[in-house]
C-alpha cells in the first residue's frame, strides 16, 4: 500500500510541477473505420504500424479504442460504437451497493449477499434456480464489452476501502487483425469482518470474490459472418455471520456498537462457483435478412457448511437441525443449456427478430439424511427438463435512432409467456409488460438438515405499466416516473424461511423523479421515490427513498481535473427482510424494524490525462446528531466511517 501511494504521489507531483509535459491528443485523420482497428499495435510502419503525428508522438488513446455490446448486434445496430470511459462522474462509486445509488441492499459489508430494495418483475421466462444473492458480483452478459482497438489496450484498477476492503482489476485486449479481437479480464475483491472476531487467531476475512472473463469476436472479410464468444467465471466465498449480537454492556446506544459477537461461528461458509460459456453467431443471407444462433451453457455449484451449527440454532439463525445437530453440509448443482436459433434483419423501416429457443436444465441437492452424519447423500434431483420457446421482436425507429417503438412476445409452449410493448421518444417513455413465469426450482423442492419442502406452485403473473416524462431546460432535467405492478400468485419466504405462494392479487405503485441540474461548475444528480404497497404483510419496501449527490468541478494547472462532492442516501423505517444463509434467501420477519437513516459520503475524483483517482470518506456522518450506526438488513450493521482510495490507469500502447 505504501509503495502504491508513493507512486501516486510521484505521478501527481510530476504533472503539477511540469504541466506542459502532457502530450496533447491528436484526432485520427479521417476518423475510424469500423469494424476493425489498425491491427495489433505492436509493430512500426506498414498497415499494422503505430499511428504517429508530424511530431512522432503516438496518438493511441480513448478515441482509437472503441467497444460495442452484443445487444447492439442482435438489435441490428451493427455500426454503434462507444468510447472508453475516462469521465469523473460516479468514479467514486465502486461497490455494488454504491453503484446502485442504494437501490441494492447487502448484509452491511461488501462481498455479502444482496437483494433489490424495490420490487423487480422478472424479464425472462422459464424456470430458474432462484439463488440470486451473488448476482451483482458476477459478470453480467449485457455489460460485456467487445473491443476494437488500434493498439494493445490494458486497463488497471485498484481500490482500497474500509475494513480492508480491496479490489484489484486487470483487463487486456488486442486486435490480432482488423477483423479479429480477443481480450481478458480478471478481478479480485475481498472484505474483512466488522464484528464477530473472537480472538487474535480468529479469521478476519469475510468475503472473497474472483471473476474472470475471456472474450473475443471475429468478422469475415465480406462482413457477412460474425461470431462473438465469451467465457465468464465467478468464485464467491463468504464467512457467514448471521448478524451481530449487540454489546449492551457498552456505553451509549449499545445496539449500534461494532464490539458484539456474530450469531454463528467462524466455521460457517457459503461458497458459490459459476461457469458461463456463450457464443453468438450471425450470417447475412441478403440485405435486411440474417440468420443467427445464440448458445449458452451455464453451471452453478453452491455449497454451505457450518461445523458448529449449535451456535446458529441457539441464536435463532437456523431452525432446529433434523439429523445432525453439530454439522450442516449441502451442495446444490444447477446446469442449463440454452440455445436460440432464428432470423432477423430490417424491412420497410422495421427491425425484426423471430426465433425458437430450447432450454435443457436440471438441479441436484446433496444434503444430509438420517443415519448419514458427516456424509452427503443425494436428497433431491429434478432430472433434466426440456422447454420449447418461440419468440418475436419488432422495433420501428421514428425520426432518428434515439426514438423508437418496440414490441415483443415470447411463449414457453404450454406454460410461461411474456408480452411487452414500449415507446421511447424525446417527449415520453412508456411501456406495458405482462409476464407469467414458472416458480424457482429452489422454491419448488428442497431437502436438507434444517429444511424440507416439496411444492407445486402455480405460475406467478405480473402486469406492469411504467412511464417517464423528461422535462428539460438549458441546465435542468427533471424526469417524473411512475411504475405500477399488479402481482398474482406471488412466491415469497415466510418468517420461518419456508417458501409460500399468495393466492390473491396485490399491487405496488412507485412514484418518483430523477434530477440532473447543471449550473456552471456545480452539478446535482439524484432520485427520490414514494411507494404505495397494498400488501405489506407479504412484501416489504420502504415508503420513502432518496439518493443523490452534488459536485463542484474545476481545473488546476490546465492538466488536473478535479471534482469534489457530497453524496447521501435516505430510506424510511420498515421491517426489512432477514437473510437465511443456508438457502441463500431473504425472508419475512416481524421483530426487527430497520430504522430510517441517512448515509452521507464526502469524495474527490481527480483526472490527470487518462489516469483517474478517487478519494472518499464514507459514512462521514456516523454518530453526528444521531445513532452511532445503522442496519442494512436485520441484525447486520452497515459499514462504519471509513476512508477509501482508488486509481484507474488505462494504457493504449
XYZ file of C-alpha atoms in Angstrom:
653
model
C 0.000 0.000 0.000
C 2.825 2.432 0.877
C 4.542 1.678 -2.438
C 1.319 2.362 -4.358
C 0.746 5.670 -2.541
C 4.343 6.682 -3.269
C 3.857 6.014 -6.985
C 0.632 8.043 -6.995
C 2.386 10.920 -5.201
C 5.199 10.933 -7.760
C 2.718 10.926 -10.657
C 0.783 13.821 -9.128
C 3.957 15.773 -8.402
C 5.245 15.348 -11.940
C 2.099 16.677 -13.544
C 1.752 19.569 -11.103
C 5.379 20.692 -11.378
C 5.642 20.153 -15.147
C 2.134 20.704 -16.552
C 3.442 21.333 -20.069
C 4.868 17.840 -20.237
C 1.446 16.391 -21.024
C 1.157 15.021 -24.538
C -1.709 16.531 -26.495
C -4.241 14.220 -28.085
C -4.440 14.329 -31.856
C -7.507 13.073 -33.692
C -7.097 10.342 -36.236
C -7.224 11.718 -39.752
C -10.450 10.720 -41.448
C -11.881 9.077 -38.312
C -12.028 5.383 -37.547
C -13.356 2.761 -39.919
C -15.476 0.095 -38.243
C -15.408 -2.745 -37.687
C -11.735 -3.446 -37.060
C -8.823 -1.368 -35.910
C -5.381 -0.968 -37.349
C -4.001 -4.269 -36.154
C -2.195 -5.437 -33.073
C -0.347 -2.211 -32.405
C 2.995 -3.793 -31.742
C 4.915 -3.207 -34.979
C 6.130 0.002 -36.588
C 5.298 1.061 -40.103
C 3.139 -0.734 -42.628
C -0.560 -1.401 -42.383
C -0.455 -2.509 -38.757
C 2.081 0.058 -37.579
C 1.830 2.699 -34.882
C -0.192 5.811 -35.589
C 2.024 8.910 -35.446
C 1.528 12.634 -35.919
C 4.069 15.020 -37.521
C 5.989 15.287 -34.229
C 6.321 11.470 -33.977
C 4.044 11.402 -30.922
C 1.820 8.341 -30.622
C -1.851 9.192 -30.734
C -3.328 5.997 -29.356
C -5.965 6.722 -26.777
C -9.662 6.511 -25.877
C -10.662 7.589 -29.391
C -8.748 4.716 -31.010
C -10.199 2.090 -28.649
C -13.921 1.546 -29.094
C -16.328 -1.147 -27.985
C -19.826 -2.469 -28.637
C -22.306 -4.789 -26.930
C -23.984 -7.953 -28.141
C -27.409 -6.319 -27.813
C -26.350 -3.759 -30.418
C -25.665 -6.566 -32.892
C -28.822 -8.502 -32.030
C -30.954 -5.387 -32.475
C -29.417 -4.603 -35.903
C -27.360 -1.660 -34.640
C -24.086 -3.019 -36.022
C -22.452 0.382 -36.534
C -22.898 1.638 -32.949
C -19.603 2.063 -31.062
C -18.745 3.532 -27.649
C -15.667 5.304 -26.292
C -13.620 4.145 -23.307
C -14.953 5.712 -20.105
C -12.467 8.295 -18.786
C -15.057 10.565 -17.143
C -15.087 11.625 -13.484
C -18.809 11.424 -12.567
C -19.539 8.407 -10.332
C -15.915 7.243 -10.333
C -16.176 7.407 -6.535
C -18.811 4.634 -6.640
C -17.251 1.184 -6.889
C -19.118 -1.310 -4.667
C -22.350 -2.884 -5.980
C -24.499 -1.078 -3.384
C -22.835 2.278 -4.051
C -23.081 1.921 -7.838
C -26.829 1.317 -7.474
C -27.233 4.575 -5.510
C -28.549 2.476 -2.590
C -31.258 0.606 -4.537
C -29.371 -2.593 -3.722
C -29.131 -3.933 -0.155
C -26.405 -6.218 1.227
C -25.528 -7.619 4.666
C -23.718 -4.441 5.691
C -20.393 -5.192 4.024
C -19.046 -5.653 0.511
C -18.892 -9.238 -0.722
C -22.003 -10.377 1.162
C -25.441 -11.454 -0.086
C -27.592 -8.822 -1.819
C -31.191 -8.147 -2.836
C -33.114 -5.405 -4.648
C -34.689 -2.816 -2.371
C -37.638 -2.413 -4.768
C -39.822 -4.984 -6.462
C -38.421 -6.026 -9.852
C -40.650 -8.036 -12.232
C -38.943 -10.933 -13.994
C -37.732 -10.261 -17.543
C -37.094 -13.826 -18.722
C -39.455 -16.782 -18.838
C -38.696 -20.374 -17.879
C -37.770 -21.929 -14.545
C -34.600 -20.619 -12.904
C -32.506 -21.835 -9.984
C -33.557 -18.901 -7.778
C -30.271 -18.274 -5.930
C -29.530 -14.646 -6.890
C -27.819 -13.220 -3.807
C -24.410 -13.003 -5.507
C -25.602 -11.865 -8.948
C -24.200 -8.292 -8.592
C -20.694 -9.724 -8.096
C -20.845 -11.788 -11.286
C -20.052 -10.535 -14.789
C -23.340 -9.553 -16.425
C -23.766 -10.751 -20.007
C -25.336 -7.497 -21.246
C -22.384 -5.485 -19.850
C -19.617 -7.404 -21.640
C -17.694 -5.087 -23.948
C -16.419 -6.433 -27.269
C -13.452 -4.216 -28.034
C -11.956 -2.923 -31.267
C -8.602 -1.231 -30.760
C -5.799 0.178 -32.930
C -3.292 -0.751 -30.218
C -2.868 -3.057 -27.297
C -5.253 -1.886 -24.584
C -4.617 -2.517 -20.895
C -6.856 -1.309 -18.084
C -5.694 -1.400 -14.449
C -7.856 -0.574 -11.423
C -7.095 -0.691 -7.718
C -9.445 0.190 -4.852
C -8.914 0.181 -1.094
C -11.766 0.811 1.349
C -12.911 0.392 4.934
C -12.294 -2.779 6.925
C -9.546 -3.696 4.456
C -11.948 -3.975 1.548
C -9.784 -4.170 -1.567
C -10.396 -4.588 -5.269
C -7.855 -5.301 -7.973
C -8.899 -5.460 -11.615
C -6.911 -6.162 -14.763
C -8.113 -6.023 -18.351
C -6.275 -6.596 -21.627
C -7.411 -6.534 -25.260
C -5.710 -6.651 -28.647
C -6.716 -6.807 -32.292
C -4.957 -9.729 -33.965
C -6.024 -8.162 -37.269
C -8.684 -5.565 -38.189
C -11.407 -8.246 -38.034
C -10.387 -10.358 -35.029
C -10.060 -9.217 -31.399
C -9.577 -11.060 -28.147
C -9.428 -9.852 -24.572
C -9.429 -10.951 -20.959
C -10.380 -9.507 -17.612
C -9.750 -10.592 -14.037
C -10.938 -9.189 -10.724
C -10.248 -9.921 -7.059
C -12.473 -8.394 -4.335
C -12.068 -9.036 -0.601
C -13.505 -7.622 2.626
C -12.923 -8.112 6.352
C -15.371 -8.515 9.222
C -16.654 -5.503 11.148
C -17.577 -7.584 14.207
C -17.500 -11.144 15.457
C -13.714 -11.660 15.546
C -13.233 -13.965 18.526
C -9.516 -13.544 19.131
C -6.110 -12.831 17.611
C -6.099 -16.193 15.853
C -9.666 -15.925 14.555
C -10.331 -15.393 10.864
C -10.883 -11.730 9.996
C -11.562 -12.311 6.296
C -15.267 -12.013 5.420
C -15.875 -12.041 1.667
C -13.754 -13.221 -1.262
C -14.689 -12.756 -4.894
C -12.873 -13.852 -8.036
C -14.227 -13.135 -11.504
C -12.627 -13.922 -14.833
C -13.678 -13.138 -18.395
C -12.248 -14.305 -21.704
C -13.924 -12.786 -24.776
C -13.383 -12.304 -28.487
C -15.085 -11.527 -31.777
C -14.472 -12.103 -35.467
C -15.933 -10.511 -38.645
C -15.476 -12.190 -42.016
C -13.781 -10.228 -44.768
C -17.046 -9.655 -46.632
C -18.751 -8.743 -43.296
C -21.446 -11.352 -43.853
C -20.438 -13.583 -40.926
C -19.608 -12.648 -37.346
C -19.100 -14.529 -34.128
C -18.975 -13.233 -30.558
C -17.873 -15.553 -27.766
C -17.039 -15.323 -24.097
C -16.386 -17.418 -21.022
C -17.075 -15.923 -17.591
C -16.391 -17.319 -14.141
C -17.495 -16.386 -10.618
C -15.914 -17.761 -7.458
C -17.587 -16.277 -4.368
C -16.807 -17.340 -0.805
C -18.259 -15.703 2.313
C -17.846 -16.460 6.003
C -21.450 -16.165 7.120
C -22.099 -14.364 10.433
C -25.869 -14.428 10.908
C -25.806 -10.854 12.191
C -24.364 -9.240 15.319
C -25.215 -9.865 18.970
C -25.440 -6.269 20.317
C -22.964 -5.406 23.071
C -25.407 -3.820 25.548
C -22.685 -3.507 28.187
C -21.004 -0.643 26.298
C -21.805 2.978 26.958
C -24.247 4.861 24.793
C -26.559 3.167 22.306
C -25.193 -0.365 22.621
C -27.210 -1.837 19.747
C -25.147 0.151 17.222
C -21.672 -0.759 18.528
C -19.344 -2.935 16.471
C -17.976 -4.815 19.500
C -20.547 -7.607 19.554
C -20.121 -11.227 18.528
C -21.506 -12.939 15.455
C -24.584 -15.138 15.822
C -22.961 -18.075 14.022
C -19.453 -19.441 14.175
C -16.346 -18.852 12.082
C -16.945 -22.323 10.638
C -19.978 -21.191 8.606
C -19.196 -20.663 4.917
C -21.070 -20.053 1.678
C -19.182 -20.907 -1.492
C -20.589 -20.434 -4.987
C -18.932 -21.087 -8.346
C -20.411 -20.249 -11.739
C -19.240 -21.064 -15.258
C -20.820 -19.479 -18.335
C -19.917 -20.352 -21.951
C -21.606 -18.157 -24.544
C -21.483 -17.997 -28.362
C -23.404 -15.712 -30.712
C -23.227 -16.250 -34.499
C -24.801 -14.352 -37.356
C -24.747 -14.766 -41.137
C -26.126 -12.309 -43.694
C -28.005 -14.104 -46.469
C -29.309 -10.944 -48.136
C -29.750 -7.264 -47.393
C -32.075 -6.973 -44.408
C -32.063 -10.718 -43.717
C -29.755 -12.679 -41.421
C -29.824 -15.986 -39.601
C -28.458 -16.133 -36.058
C -27.764 -18.581 -33.239
C -27.229 -17.785 -29.562
C -25.935 -20.620 -27.376
C -25.298 -20.736 -23.605
C -24.066 -23.352 -21.195
C -24.269 -22.371 -17.518
C -23.187 -24.291 -14.455
C -23.682 -23.279 -10.799
C -22.346 -25.051 -7.703
C -23.447 -23.709 -4.320
C -22.103 -25.151 -1.083
C -22.998 -24.283 2.505
C -21.166 -25.656 5.554
C -21.219 -24.966 9.293
C -19.206 -27.226 11.570
C -20.604 -25.606 14.724
C -24.294 -25.435 13.858
C -25.424 -25.404 17.512
C -24.493 -21.720 17.816
C -26.690 -20.734 14.849
C -29.626 -22.715 16.280
C -29.102 -21.184 19.736
C -29.282 -17.603 18.421
C -32.204 -18.234 16.085
C -30.412 -18.024 12.755
C -31.254 -21.640 11.829
C -34.273 -23.767 12.719
C -33.528 -26.877 14.760
C -31.398 -29.479 12.974
C -33.310 -32.519 11.788
C -30.468 -35.068 11.606
C -27.008 -33.799 12.561
C -27.030 -31.265 15.419
C -23.389 -30.229 15.077
C -22.757 -30.083 11.348
C -24.537 -28.573 8.332
C -23.371 -29.501 4.837
C -25.101 -29.247 1.478
C -24.185 -28.980 -2.198
C -26.584 -27.643 -4.834
C -25.812 -28.226 -8.529
C -27.565 -26.492 -11.410
C -26.918 -26.837 -15.136
C -28.564 -25.087 -18.066
C -28.154 -25.462 -21.824
C -29.977 -22.672 -23.684
C -29.987 -22.491 -27.495
C -31.781 -19.888 -29.615
C -31.965 -20.044 -33.432
C -33.774 -17.553 -35.624
C -33.904 -14.937 -38.330
C -33.574 -11.171 -38.027
C -32.999 -8.035 -40.059
C -34.723 -4.907 -41.353
C -37.751 -4.486 -43.608
C -39.654 -1.287 -44.574
C -38.273 0.617 -41.589
C -38.887 -2.252 -39.131
C -36.262 -4.205 -37.267
C -37.465 -7.746 -36.643
C -36.345 -10.913 -34.912
C -38.109 -14.296 -34.814
C -36.698 -17.392 -33.151
C -37.180 -20.744 -31.481
C -35.420 -21.478 -28.222
C -34.687 -24.739 -26.402
C -33.767 -24.938 -22.702
C -32.430 -28.093 -21.055
C -31.865 -27.766 -17.310
C -31.700 -29.652 -14.024
C -30.945 -29.267 -10.305
C -29.474 -31.682 -7.766
C -29.414 -31.178 -3.988
C -26.872 -33.178 -1.986
C -27.585 -32.949 1.738
C -27.860 -34.870 4.967
C -30.308 -37.671 5.585
C -30.984 -39.822 8.691
C -28.027 -42.000 9.722
C -25.651 -40.146 7.372
C -23.970 -37.885 9.932
C -20.945 -36.200 8.405
C -21.697 -37.528 4.927
C -23.641 -36.278 1.928
C -26.366 -38.194 0.133
C -28.412 -37.426 -2.937
C -31.591 -35.991 -1.418
C -33.308 -34.459 -4.439
C -32.903 -34.494 -8.224
C -35.180 -32.714 -10.687
C -33.960 -34.752 -13.633
C -33.356 -32.893 -16.864
C -36.312 -30.835 -18.048
C -36.820 -29.564 -21.578
C -38.514 -26.310 -22.601
C -39.542 -25.178 -26.087
C -39.943 -21.414 -26.523
C -40.952 -19.298 -29.519
C -40.394 -15.554 -29.706
C -40.903 -12.467 -31.863
C -39.402 -8.961 -31.526
C -40.258 -5.879 -33.615
C -38.934 -2.336 -33.491
C -39.688 0.734 -35.562
C -37.448 3.798 -35.396
C -39.133 7.167 -35.682
C -37.283 10.253 -36.918
C -33.906 9.105 -35.605
C -32.287 6.117 -33.908
C -32.932 7.518 -30.412
C -36.731 7.331 -30.802
C -38.454 4.026 -31.377
C -41.414 1.776 -30.719
C -40.818 -1.838 -29.736
C -42.993 -4.903 -29.221
C -42.016 -8.422 -28.198
C -43.698 -11.703 -27.387
C -42.269 -14.933 -26.008
C -44.098 -18.151 -25.146
C -42.941 -21.329 -23.465
C -45.185 -23.925 -25.068
C -47.900 -24.921 -22.599
C -46.708 -22.683 -19.757
C -44.901 -19.310 -19.424
C -45.372 -16.271 -21.641
C -44.280 -12.651 -21.922
C -45.801 -9.690 -23.799
C -44.149 -6.283 -23.824
C -44.571 -3.020 -25.690
C -42.686 0.249 -25.310
C -42.483 3.699 -26.893
C -39.381 5.792 -26.305
C -39.228 9.371 -27.628
C -37.639 12.618 -26.508
C -41.018 13.652 -25.058
C -42.097 10.483 -23.271
C -41.155 6.916 -22.456
C -43.937 4.464 -21.621
C -44.479 0.738 -21.685
C -46.537 -2.263 -20.633
C -45.399 -5.783 -19.760
C -47.365 -8.884 -18.875
C -45.277 -11.880 -17.809
C -46.200 -15.244 -16.286
C -43.215 -17.241 -15.079
C -42.506 -20.623 -13.544
C -41.517 -20.633 -9.866
C -37.842 -21.018 -8.979
C -36.521 -24.562 -8.669
C -35.206 -23.956 -5.145
C -38.709 -22.820 -4.044
C -40.333 -25.925 -5.501
C -38.212 -28.664 -3.964
C -35.541 -28.765 -1.262
C -34.452 -31.317 1.352
C -31.669 -30.758 3.871
C -30.632 -30.904 7.510
C -32.758 -27.907 8.522
C -35.492 -27.618 5.867
C -37.722 -29.910 3.842
C -40.353 -28.825 1.323
C -41.980 -30.077 -1.861
C -44.296 -27.611 -3.571
C -46.370 -27.462 -6.715
C -46.666 -23.703 -7.141
C -48.621 -22.057 -9.947
C -47.208 -19.533 -12.405
C -46.508 -16.099 -10.954
C -48.061 -13.312 -13.014
C -47.033 -9.664 -13.087
C -48.622 -6.901 -15.142
C -46.526 -3.751 -15.218
C -47.284 -0.286 -16.554
C -44.471 2.254 -16.475
C -43.695 5.675 -17.840
C -41.449 8.705 -17.554
C -41.696 12.275 -18.816
C -38.407 14.160 -19.430
C -38.754 17.869 -18.620
C -35.751 19.808 -19.883
C -34.452 23.340 -19.819
C -30.974 24.508 -20.675
C -29.498 23.493 -17.316
C -32.178 21.376 -15.654
C -33.620 17.962 -16.450
C -36.373 16.500 -14.288
C -37.868 13.139 -15.201
C -41.001 12.179 -13.260
C -41.506 8.410 -13.239
C -44.309 6.005 -12.408
C -44.401 2.208 -12.200
C -47.482 0.161 -11.367
C -47.314 -3.592 -10.738
C -50.273 -5.943 -10.362
C -48.935 -9.233 -8.967
C -50.735 -12.582 -8.814
C -49.625 -15.889 -7.205
C -46.559 -14.239 -5.682
C -43.965 -16.632 -4.209
C -42.239 -15.441 -1.028
C -40.403 -16.851 2.004
C -42.277 -16.561 5.306
C -40.929 -15.766 8.787
C -39.742 -19.388 9.132
C -37.827 -19.146 5.804
C -40.289 -21.522 4.113
C -41.497 -20.704 0.560
C -45.186 -19.868 0.255
C -47.459 -18.713 -2.551
C -50.047 -15.974 -2.099
C -53.265 -16.946 -3.871
C -54.625 -13.402 -4.114
C -53.639 -10.304 -6.076
C -51.846 -7.235 -4.718
C -50.489 -4.074 -6.302
C -47.488 -1.803 -5.953
C -47.278 1.804 -7.110
C -43.922 3.592 -7.233
C -43.870 7.330 -7.905
C -40.703 9.350 -8.184
C -38.374 11.521 -10.164
C -34.769 11.711 -11.245
C -32.993 15.044 -11.494
C -29.889 16.427 -13.209
C -29.072 20.105 -12.651
C -26.009 21.851 -14.084
C -25.109 25.394 -13.009
C -21.663 26.478 -14.144
C -19.309 24.207 -12.209
C -21.983 22.879 -9.864
C -23.802 19.648 -10.719
C -26.611 17.932 -8.837
C -27.962 14.473 -9.681
C -30.294 12.227 -7.760
C -33.562 10.346 -7.421
C -36.486 10.142 -4.996
C -39.322 7.578 -4.780
C -42.562 7.069 -2.876
C -44.064 3.556 -2.803
C -47.672 2.569 -2.123
C -47.995 -1.109 -1.187
C -51.375 -2.852 -0.858
C -49.961 -5.903 0.968
C -47.224 -5.011 3.453
C -47.687 -8.384 5.174
C -46.123 -10.163 2.182
C -43.655 -7.752 0.576
C -41.708 -5.097 2.499
C -40.477 -1.920 0.792
C -39.583 1.410 2.462
C -42.227 4.021 1.757
C -39.709 6.809 1.139
C -36.336 6.628 -0.582
C -33.941 9.306 -1.833
C -30.358 9.201 -3.102
C -28.146 11.716 -4.862
C -25.018 13.824 -4.924
C -23.793 17.366 -5.534
C -20.388 18.090 -7.092
C -18.142 21.037 -7.923
C -15.753 20.727 -10.897
C -12.627 22.762 -11.576
C -9.254 22.510 -13.348
C -5.846 23.150 -11.793
C -2.703 23.903 -13.837
C -4.609 23.008 -17.027
C -3.994 19.269 -16.594
C -5.512 18.397 -13.204
C -9.282 17.945 -13.470
C -10.912 17.833 -10.026
C -14.441 17.004 -8.908
C -15.274 17.330 -5.203
C -18.645 16.261 -3.941
C -21.080 15.195 -1.261
C -23.477 12.250 -1.638
C -26.275 10.959 0.587
C -28.857 8.160 0.675
C -32.030 8.011 2.793
C -34.671 5.333 3.286
C -37.559 5.343 5.759
C -38.085 2.780 8.526
C -39.518 -0.613 7.598
C -39.451 -4.279 8.615
C -36.789 -5.322 6.134
C -36.389 -8.942 5.060
C -33.999 -11.096 7.084
C -31.452 -13.439 5.491
C -31.262 -17.235 5.636
C -27.696 -18.245 4.663
C -28.463 -21.964 4.223
C -30.827 -21.439 1.277
C -29.435 -18.027 0.281
C -32.913 -16.456 0.513
C -34.259 -13.262 2.083
C -37.447 -13.835 4.086
C -40.109 -12.009 6.080
C -39.607 -11.073 9.739
C -41.760 -9.070 12.159
C -39.483 -8.416 15.146
C -36.726 -6.081 13.868
C -37.564 -2.684 12.391
C -34.709 -1.248 10.345
C -34.829 2.404 11.367
C -34.753 5.343 8.974
C -31.269 6.648 8.378
C -29.153 8.915 6.171
C -25.731 7.695 4.978
C -23.516 10.530 3.690
C -20.122 10.491 1.938
C -17.521 13.121 1.042
C -15.409 12.440 -2.049
C -12.995 13.834 -4.605
C -12.400 12.491 -8.121
C -9.251 13.573 -9.992
C -8.085 13.034 -13.561
C -4.564 13.644 -14.874
C -4.568 12.950 -18.606
C -6.033 9.425 -18.619
C -5.321 8.454 -15.014
C -8.265 8.744 -12.628
C -8.011 8.890 -8.839
C -10.801 8.699 -6.258
C -10.708 9.639 -2.569
C -13.744 9.130 -0.332
C -14.722 9.325 3.318
C -17.734 7.021 3.533
C -20.413 7.333 6.219
C -18.923 10.667 7.238
C -21.995 11.468 9.358
C -21.604 8.460 11.681
C -22.586 9.459 15.237
C -23.308 13.081 14.284
C -26.722 14.093 15.631
C -27.995 10.515 15.635
C -27.173 6.887 16.443
C -23.658 5.526 16.062
C -24.623 3.245 13.221
C -27.417 1.736 11.156
C -28.632 -1.626 9.911
C -28.800 -2.593 6.241
C -30.505 -5.933 6.929
C -31.966 -7.064 10.300
C -29.018 -7.890 12.539
C -26.398 -6.772 10.020
C -24.707 -3.444 10.755
C -23.906 -1.106 7.890
C -20.327 -0.007 7.265
C -18.847 2.432 9.754
C -16.954 5.583 8.783
C -14.028 4.650 6.532
C -11.622 6.173 4.016
C -11.265 4.677 0.543
C -8.875 5.275 -2.325
C -8.950 4.218 -5.956
C -6.931 4.529 -9.141
C -7.710 3.616 -12.750
C -4.933 3.620 -15.357
C -5.841 2.779 -18.961
C -2.870 2.170 -21.273
C -3.205 2.188 -25.053
C 0.175 1.004 -26.329
